[in-house]
mmCIF file of C-alpha atoms in Angstrom:
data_model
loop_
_atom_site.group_PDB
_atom_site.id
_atom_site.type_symbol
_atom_site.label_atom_id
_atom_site.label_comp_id
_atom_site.label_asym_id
_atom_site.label_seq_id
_atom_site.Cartn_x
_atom_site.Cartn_y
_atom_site.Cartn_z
ATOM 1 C CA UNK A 1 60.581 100.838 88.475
ATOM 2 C CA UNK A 2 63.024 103.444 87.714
ATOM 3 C CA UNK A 3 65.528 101.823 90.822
ATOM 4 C CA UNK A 4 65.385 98.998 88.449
ATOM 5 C CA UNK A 5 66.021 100.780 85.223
ATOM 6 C CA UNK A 6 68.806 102.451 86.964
ATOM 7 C CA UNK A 7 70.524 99.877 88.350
ATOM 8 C CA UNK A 8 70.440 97.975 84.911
ATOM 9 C CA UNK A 9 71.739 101.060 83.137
ATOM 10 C CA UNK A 10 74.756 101.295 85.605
ATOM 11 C CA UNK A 11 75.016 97.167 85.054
ATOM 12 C CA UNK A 12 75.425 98.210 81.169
ATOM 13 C CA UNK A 13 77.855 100.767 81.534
ATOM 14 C CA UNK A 14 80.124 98.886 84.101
ATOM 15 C CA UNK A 15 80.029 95.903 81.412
ATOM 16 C CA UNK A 16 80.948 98.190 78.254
ATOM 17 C CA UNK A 17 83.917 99.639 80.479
ATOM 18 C CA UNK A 18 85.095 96.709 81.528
ATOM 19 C CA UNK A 19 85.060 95.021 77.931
ATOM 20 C CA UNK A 20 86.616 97.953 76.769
ATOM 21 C CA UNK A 21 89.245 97.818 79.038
ATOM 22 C CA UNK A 22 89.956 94.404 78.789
ATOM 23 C CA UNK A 23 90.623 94.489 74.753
ATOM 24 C CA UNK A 24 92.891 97.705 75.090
ATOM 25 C CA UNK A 25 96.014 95.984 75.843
ATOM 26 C CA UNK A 26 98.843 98.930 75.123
ATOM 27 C CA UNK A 27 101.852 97.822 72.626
ATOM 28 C CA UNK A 28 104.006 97.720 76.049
ATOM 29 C CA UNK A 29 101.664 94.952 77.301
ATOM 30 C CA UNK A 30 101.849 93.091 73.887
ATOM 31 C CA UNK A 31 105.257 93.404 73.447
ATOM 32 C CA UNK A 32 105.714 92.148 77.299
ATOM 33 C CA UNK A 33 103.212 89.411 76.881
ATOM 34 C CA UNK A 34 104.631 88.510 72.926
ATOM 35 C CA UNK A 35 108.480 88.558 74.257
ATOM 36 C CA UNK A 36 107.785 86.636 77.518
ATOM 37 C CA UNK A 37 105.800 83.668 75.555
ATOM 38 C CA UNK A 38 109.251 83.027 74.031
ATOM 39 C CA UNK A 39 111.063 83.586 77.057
ATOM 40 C CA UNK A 40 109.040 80.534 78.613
ATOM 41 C CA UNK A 41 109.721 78.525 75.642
ATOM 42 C CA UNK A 42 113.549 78.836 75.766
ATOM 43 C CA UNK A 43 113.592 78.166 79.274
ATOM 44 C CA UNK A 44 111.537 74.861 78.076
ATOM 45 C CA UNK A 45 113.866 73.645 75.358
ATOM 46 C CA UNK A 46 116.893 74.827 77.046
ATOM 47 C CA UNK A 47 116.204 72.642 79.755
ATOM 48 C CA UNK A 48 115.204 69.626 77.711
ATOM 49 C CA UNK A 49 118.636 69.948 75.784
ATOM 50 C CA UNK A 50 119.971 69.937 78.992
ATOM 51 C CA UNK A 51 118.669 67.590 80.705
ATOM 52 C CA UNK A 52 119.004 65.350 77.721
ATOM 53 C CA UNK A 53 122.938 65.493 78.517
ATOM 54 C CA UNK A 54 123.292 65.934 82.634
ATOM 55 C CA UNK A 55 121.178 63.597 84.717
ATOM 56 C CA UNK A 56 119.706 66.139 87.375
ATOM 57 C CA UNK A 57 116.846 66.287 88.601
ATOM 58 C CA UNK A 58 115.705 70.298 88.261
ATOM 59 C CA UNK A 59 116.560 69.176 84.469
ATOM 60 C CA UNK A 60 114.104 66.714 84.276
ATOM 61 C CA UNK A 61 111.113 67.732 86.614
ATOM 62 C CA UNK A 62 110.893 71.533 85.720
ATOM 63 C CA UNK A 63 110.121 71.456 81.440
ATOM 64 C CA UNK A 64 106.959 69.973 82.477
ATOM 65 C CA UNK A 65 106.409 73.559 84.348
ATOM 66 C CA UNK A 66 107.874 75.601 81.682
ATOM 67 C CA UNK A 67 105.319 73.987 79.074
ATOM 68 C CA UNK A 68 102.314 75.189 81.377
ATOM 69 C CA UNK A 69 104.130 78.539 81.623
ATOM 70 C CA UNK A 70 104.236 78.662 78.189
ATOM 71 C CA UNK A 71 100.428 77.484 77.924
ATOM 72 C CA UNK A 72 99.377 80.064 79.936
ATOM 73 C CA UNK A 73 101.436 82.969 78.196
ATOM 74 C CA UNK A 74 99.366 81.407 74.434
ATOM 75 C CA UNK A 75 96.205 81.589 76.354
ATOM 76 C CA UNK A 76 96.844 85.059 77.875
ATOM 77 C CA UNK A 77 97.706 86.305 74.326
ATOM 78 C CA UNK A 78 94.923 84.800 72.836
ATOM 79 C CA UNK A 79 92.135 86.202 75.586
ATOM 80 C CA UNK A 80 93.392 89.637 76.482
ATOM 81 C CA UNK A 81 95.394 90.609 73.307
ATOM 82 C CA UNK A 82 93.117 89.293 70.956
ATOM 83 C CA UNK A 83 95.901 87.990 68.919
ATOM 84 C CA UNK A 84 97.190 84.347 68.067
ATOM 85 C CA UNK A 85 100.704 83.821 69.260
ATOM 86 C CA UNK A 86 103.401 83.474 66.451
ATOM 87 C CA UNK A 87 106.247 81.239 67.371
ATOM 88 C CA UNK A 88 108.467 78.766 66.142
ATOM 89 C CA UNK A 89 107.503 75.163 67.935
ATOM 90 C CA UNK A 90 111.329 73.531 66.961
ATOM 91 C CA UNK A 91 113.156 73.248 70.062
ATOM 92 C CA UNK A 92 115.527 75.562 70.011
ATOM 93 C CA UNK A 93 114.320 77.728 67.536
ATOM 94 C CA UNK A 94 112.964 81.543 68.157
ATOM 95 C CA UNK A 95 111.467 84.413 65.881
ATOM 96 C CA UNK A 96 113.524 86.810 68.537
ATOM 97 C CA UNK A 97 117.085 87.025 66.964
ATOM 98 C CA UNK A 98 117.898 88.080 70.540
ATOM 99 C CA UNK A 99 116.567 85.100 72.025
ATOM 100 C CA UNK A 100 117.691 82.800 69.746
ATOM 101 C CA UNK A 101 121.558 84.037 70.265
ATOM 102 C CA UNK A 102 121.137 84.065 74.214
ATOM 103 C CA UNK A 103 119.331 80.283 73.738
ATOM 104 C CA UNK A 104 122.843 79.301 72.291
ATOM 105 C CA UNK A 105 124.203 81.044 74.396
ATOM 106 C CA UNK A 106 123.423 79.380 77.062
ATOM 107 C CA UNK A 107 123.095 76.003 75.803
ATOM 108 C CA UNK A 108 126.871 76.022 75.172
ATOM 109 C CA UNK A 109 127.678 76.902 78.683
ATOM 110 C CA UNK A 110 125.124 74.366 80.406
ATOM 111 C CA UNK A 111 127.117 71.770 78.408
ATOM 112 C CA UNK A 112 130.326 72.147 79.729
ATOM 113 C CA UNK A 113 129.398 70.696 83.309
ATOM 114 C CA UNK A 114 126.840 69.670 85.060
ATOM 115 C CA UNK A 115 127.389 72.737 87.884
ATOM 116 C CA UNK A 116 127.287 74.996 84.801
ATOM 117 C CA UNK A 117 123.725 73.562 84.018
ATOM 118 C CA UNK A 118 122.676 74.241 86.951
ATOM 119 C CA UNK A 119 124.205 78.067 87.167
ATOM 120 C CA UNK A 120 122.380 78.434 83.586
ATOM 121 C CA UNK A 121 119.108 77.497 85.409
ATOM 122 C CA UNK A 122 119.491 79.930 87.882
ATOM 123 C CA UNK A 123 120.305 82.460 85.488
ATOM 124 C CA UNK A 124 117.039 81.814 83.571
ATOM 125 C CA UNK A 125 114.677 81.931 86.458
ATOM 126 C CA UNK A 126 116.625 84.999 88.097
ATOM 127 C CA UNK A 127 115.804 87.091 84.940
ATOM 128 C CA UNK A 128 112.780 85.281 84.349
ATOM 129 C CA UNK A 129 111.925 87.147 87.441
ATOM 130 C CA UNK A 130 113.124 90.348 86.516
ATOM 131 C CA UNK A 131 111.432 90.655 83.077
ATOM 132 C CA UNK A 132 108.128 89.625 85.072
ATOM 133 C CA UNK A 133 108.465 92.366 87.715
ATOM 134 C CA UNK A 134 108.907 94.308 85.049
ATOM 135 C CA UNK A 135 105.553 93.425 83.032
ATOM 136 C CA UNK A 136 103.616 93.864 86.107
ATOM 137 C CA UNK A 137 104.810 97.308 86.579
ATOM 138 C CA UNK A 138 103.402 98.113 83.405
ATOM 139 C CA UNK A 139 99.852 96.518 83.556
ATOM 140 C CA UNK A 140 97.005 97.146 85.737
ATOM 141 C CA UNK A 141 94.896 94.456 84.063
ATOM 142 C CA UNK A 142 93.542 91.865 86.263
ATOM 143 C CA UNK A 143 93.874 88.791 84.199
ATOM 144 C CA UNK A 144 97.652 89.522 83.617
ATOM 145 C CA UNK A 145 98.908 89.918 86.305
ATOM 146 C CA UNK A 146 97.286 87.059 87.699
ATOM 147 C CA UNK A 147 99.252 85.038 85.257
ATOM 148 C CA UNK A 148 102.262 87.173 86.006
ATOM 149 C CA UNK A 149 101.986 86.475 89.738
ATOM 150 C CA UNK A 150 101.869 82.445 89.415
ATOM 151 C CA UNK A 151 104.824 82.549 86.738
ATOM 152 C CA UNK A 152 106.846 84.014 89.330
ATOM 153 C CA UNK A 153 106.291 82.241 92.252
ATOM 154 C CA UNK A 154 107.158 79.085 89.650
ATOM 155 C CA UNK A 155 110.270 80.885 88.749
ATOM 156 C CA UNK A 156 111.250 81.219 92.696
ATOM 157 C CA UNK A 157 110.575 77.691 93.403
ATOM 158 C CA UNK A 158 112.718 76.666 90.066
ATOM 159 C CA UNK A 159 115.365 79.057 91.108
ATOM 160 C CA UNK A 160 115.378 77.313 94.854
ATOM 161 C CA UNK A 161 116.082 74.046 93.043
ATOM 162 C CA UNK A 162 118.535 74.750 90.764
ATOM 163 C CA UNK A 163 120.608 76.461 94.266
ATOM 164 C CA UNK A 164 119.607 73.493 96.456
ATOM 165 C CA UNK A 165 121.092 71.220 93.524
ATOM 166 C CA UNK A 166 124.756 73.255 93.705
ATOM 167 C CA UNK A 167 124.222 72.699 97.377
ATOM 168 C CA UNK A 168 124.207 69.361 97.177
ATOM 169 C CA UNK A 169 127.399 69.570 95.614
ATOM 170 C CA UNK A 170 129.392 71.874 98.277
ATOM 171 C CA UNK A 171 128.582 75.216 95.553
ATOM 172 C CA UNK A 172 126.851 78.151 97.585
ATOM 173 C CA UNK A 173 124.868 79.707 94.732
ATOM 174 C CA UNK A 174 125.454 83.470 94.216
ATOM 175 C CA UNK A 175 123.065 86.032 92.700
ATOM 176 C CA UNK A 176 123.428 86.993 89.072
ATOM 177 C CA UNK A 177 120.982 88.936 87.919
ATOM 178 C CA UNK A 178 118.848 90.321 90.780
ATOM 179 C CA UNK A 179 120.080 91.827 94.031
ATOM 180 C CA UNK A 180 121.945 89.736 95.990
ATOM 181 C CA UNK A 181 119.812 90.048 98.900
ATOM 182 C CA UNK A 182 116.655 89.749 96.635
ATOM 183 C CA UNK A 183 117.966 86.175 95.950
ATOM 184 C CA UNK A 184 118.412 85.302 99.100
ATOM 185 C CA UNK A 185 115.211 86.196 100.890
ATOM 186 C CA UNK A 186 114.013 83.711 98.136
ATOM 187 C CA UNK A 187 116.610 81.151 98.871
ATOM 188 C CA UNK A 188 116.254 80.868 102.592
ATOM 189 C CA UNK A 189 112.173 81.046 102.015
ATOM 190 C CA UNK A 190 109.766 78.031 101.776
ATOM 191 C CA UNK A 191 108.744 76.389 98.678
ATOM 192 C CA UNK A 192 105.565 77.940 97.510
ATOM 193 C CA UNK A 193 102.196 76.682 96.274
ATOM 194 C CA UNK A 194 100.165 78.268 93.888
ATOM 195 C CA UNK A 195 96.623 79.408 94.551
ATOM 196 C CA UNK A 196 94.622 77.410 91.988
ATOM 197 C CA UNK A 197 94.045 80.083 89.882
ATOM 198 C CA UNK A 198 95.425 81.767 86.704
ATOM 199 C CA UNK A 199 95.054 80.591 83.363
ATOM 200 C CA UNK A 200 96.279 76.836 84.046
ATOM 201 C CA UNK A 201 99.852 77.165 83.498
ATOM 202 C CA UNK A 202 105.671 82.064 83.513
ATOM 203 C CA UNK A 203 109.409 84.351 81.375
ATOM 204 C CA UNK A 204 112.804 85.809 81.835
ATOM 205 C CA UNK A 205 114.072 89.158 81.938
ATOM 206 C CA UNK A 206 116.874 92.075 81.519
ATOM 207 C CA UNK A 207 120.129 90.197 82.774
ATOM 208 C CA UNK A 208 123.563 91.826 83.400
ATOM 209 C CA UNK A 209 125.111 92.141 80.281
ATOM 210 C CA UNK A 210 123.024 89.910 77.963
ATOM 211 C CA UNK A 211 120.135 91.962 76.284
ATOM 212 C CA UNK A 212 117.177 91.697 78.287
ATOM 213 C CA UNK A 213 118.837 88.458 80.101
ATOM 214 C CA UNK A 214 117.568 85.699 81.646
ATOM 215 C CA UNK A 215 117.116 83.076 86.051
ATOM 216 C CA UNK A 216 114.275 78.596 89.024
ATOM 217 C CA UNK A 217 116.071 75.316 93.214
ATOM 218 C CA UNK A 218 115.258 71.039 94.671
ATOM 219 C CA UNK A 219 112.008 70.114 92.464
ATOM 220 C CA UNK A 220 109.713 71.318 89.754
ATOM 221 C CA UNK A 221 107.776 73.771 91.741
ATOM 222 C CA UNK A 222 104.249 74.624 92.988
ATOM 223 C CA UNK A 223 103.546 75.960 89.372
#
């Protein structure tokens, strides 16, 4: 009898922690979480205005990735922040003044060429990448980082498209946010899966010279 009474006190205690935990997201966390959401979202619309001018095929397979990104960054707000996500739902349009100048940014160069598209791709993912290195550094929840993890292996396969793409076309793609040999190791690795987990459905990062930046190669990606 008191094994049992025990054990169930310990049971209650573990629970409390745990629920405590999981509702004491820091303001780092929320303003990684809250900044990444719109990250995924530009990387969404910037390829659908893209893709809407140059007929390639990273263009028109990955949005349908960056929406479930974008999904699962709303969910993960809504479950471990205990907030509802604010943002605009106009393509194109952001709340972040930073975003929304690097979205035009961007879109302007991608519509020059199709090879500068496809450099503007890589870009995204590369500092998607970055900023989501960066956010797991500074969580040890279990839920987000999950989500973390499976945005970033999308963002490697993206980034392995968008290079395969400019291979296609005779241009050897060149790092331009991460180290160079970071971007290869992922270059010259397989296409990954994801493991059936997460939330269902990945953001960008602190570039070289373009606030906190942007970088995805053939194919949508695992995720």
């Amino acid at each position: 009898m008191q094994l049992k009474t025990l054990i169930t006190s310990i049971t209650l205690m573990v629970g409390m922690s745990m629920s405590y935990y999981i509702q004491a997201a820091t303001s780092v966390e929320q303003q990684h979480a809250n900044y990444m959401l719109e990250e995924e979202k530009l990387a969404r619309d910037l390829y659908l205005s893209l893709g809407a001018k140059w007929d390639l095929m990273p263009l028109k397979n990955i949005p349908s990735s960056e929406q479930r990104h974008f999904d699962s960054m709303k969910q993960l707000i809504q479950s471990y922040l205990k907030q509802n996500p604010v943002v605009n739902e106009t393509v194109g349009k952001f709340n972040n003044p930073e975003l929304q100048a690097l979205y035009n940014q961007l879109l302007a160069q991608g519509l020059k060429s199709p090879q500068d598209a496809l450099q503007v791709g890589g870009l995204v993912e590369e500092t998607d990448i970055a900023d989501l290195q960066k956010a797991l550094a500074d969580t040890k929840d279990p839920q987000s980082r999950q989500v973390y993890e499976e945005l970033m292996r999308g963002s490697r396969n993206h980034l392995r498209a968008f290079a395969s793409q400019l291979a296609a076309q005779g241009i050897l793609y060149k790092a331009q946010v991460l180290l160079d040999n970071e971007v290869q190791a992922i270059l010259t690795s397989p296409q990954e899966r994801g493991n059936g987990q997460g939330m269902g459905h990945g953001g960008m990062g602190h570039g070289q010279g373009m606030g906190r930046g942007m970088g995805r190669g053939q194919g949508a990606g695992a995720y």
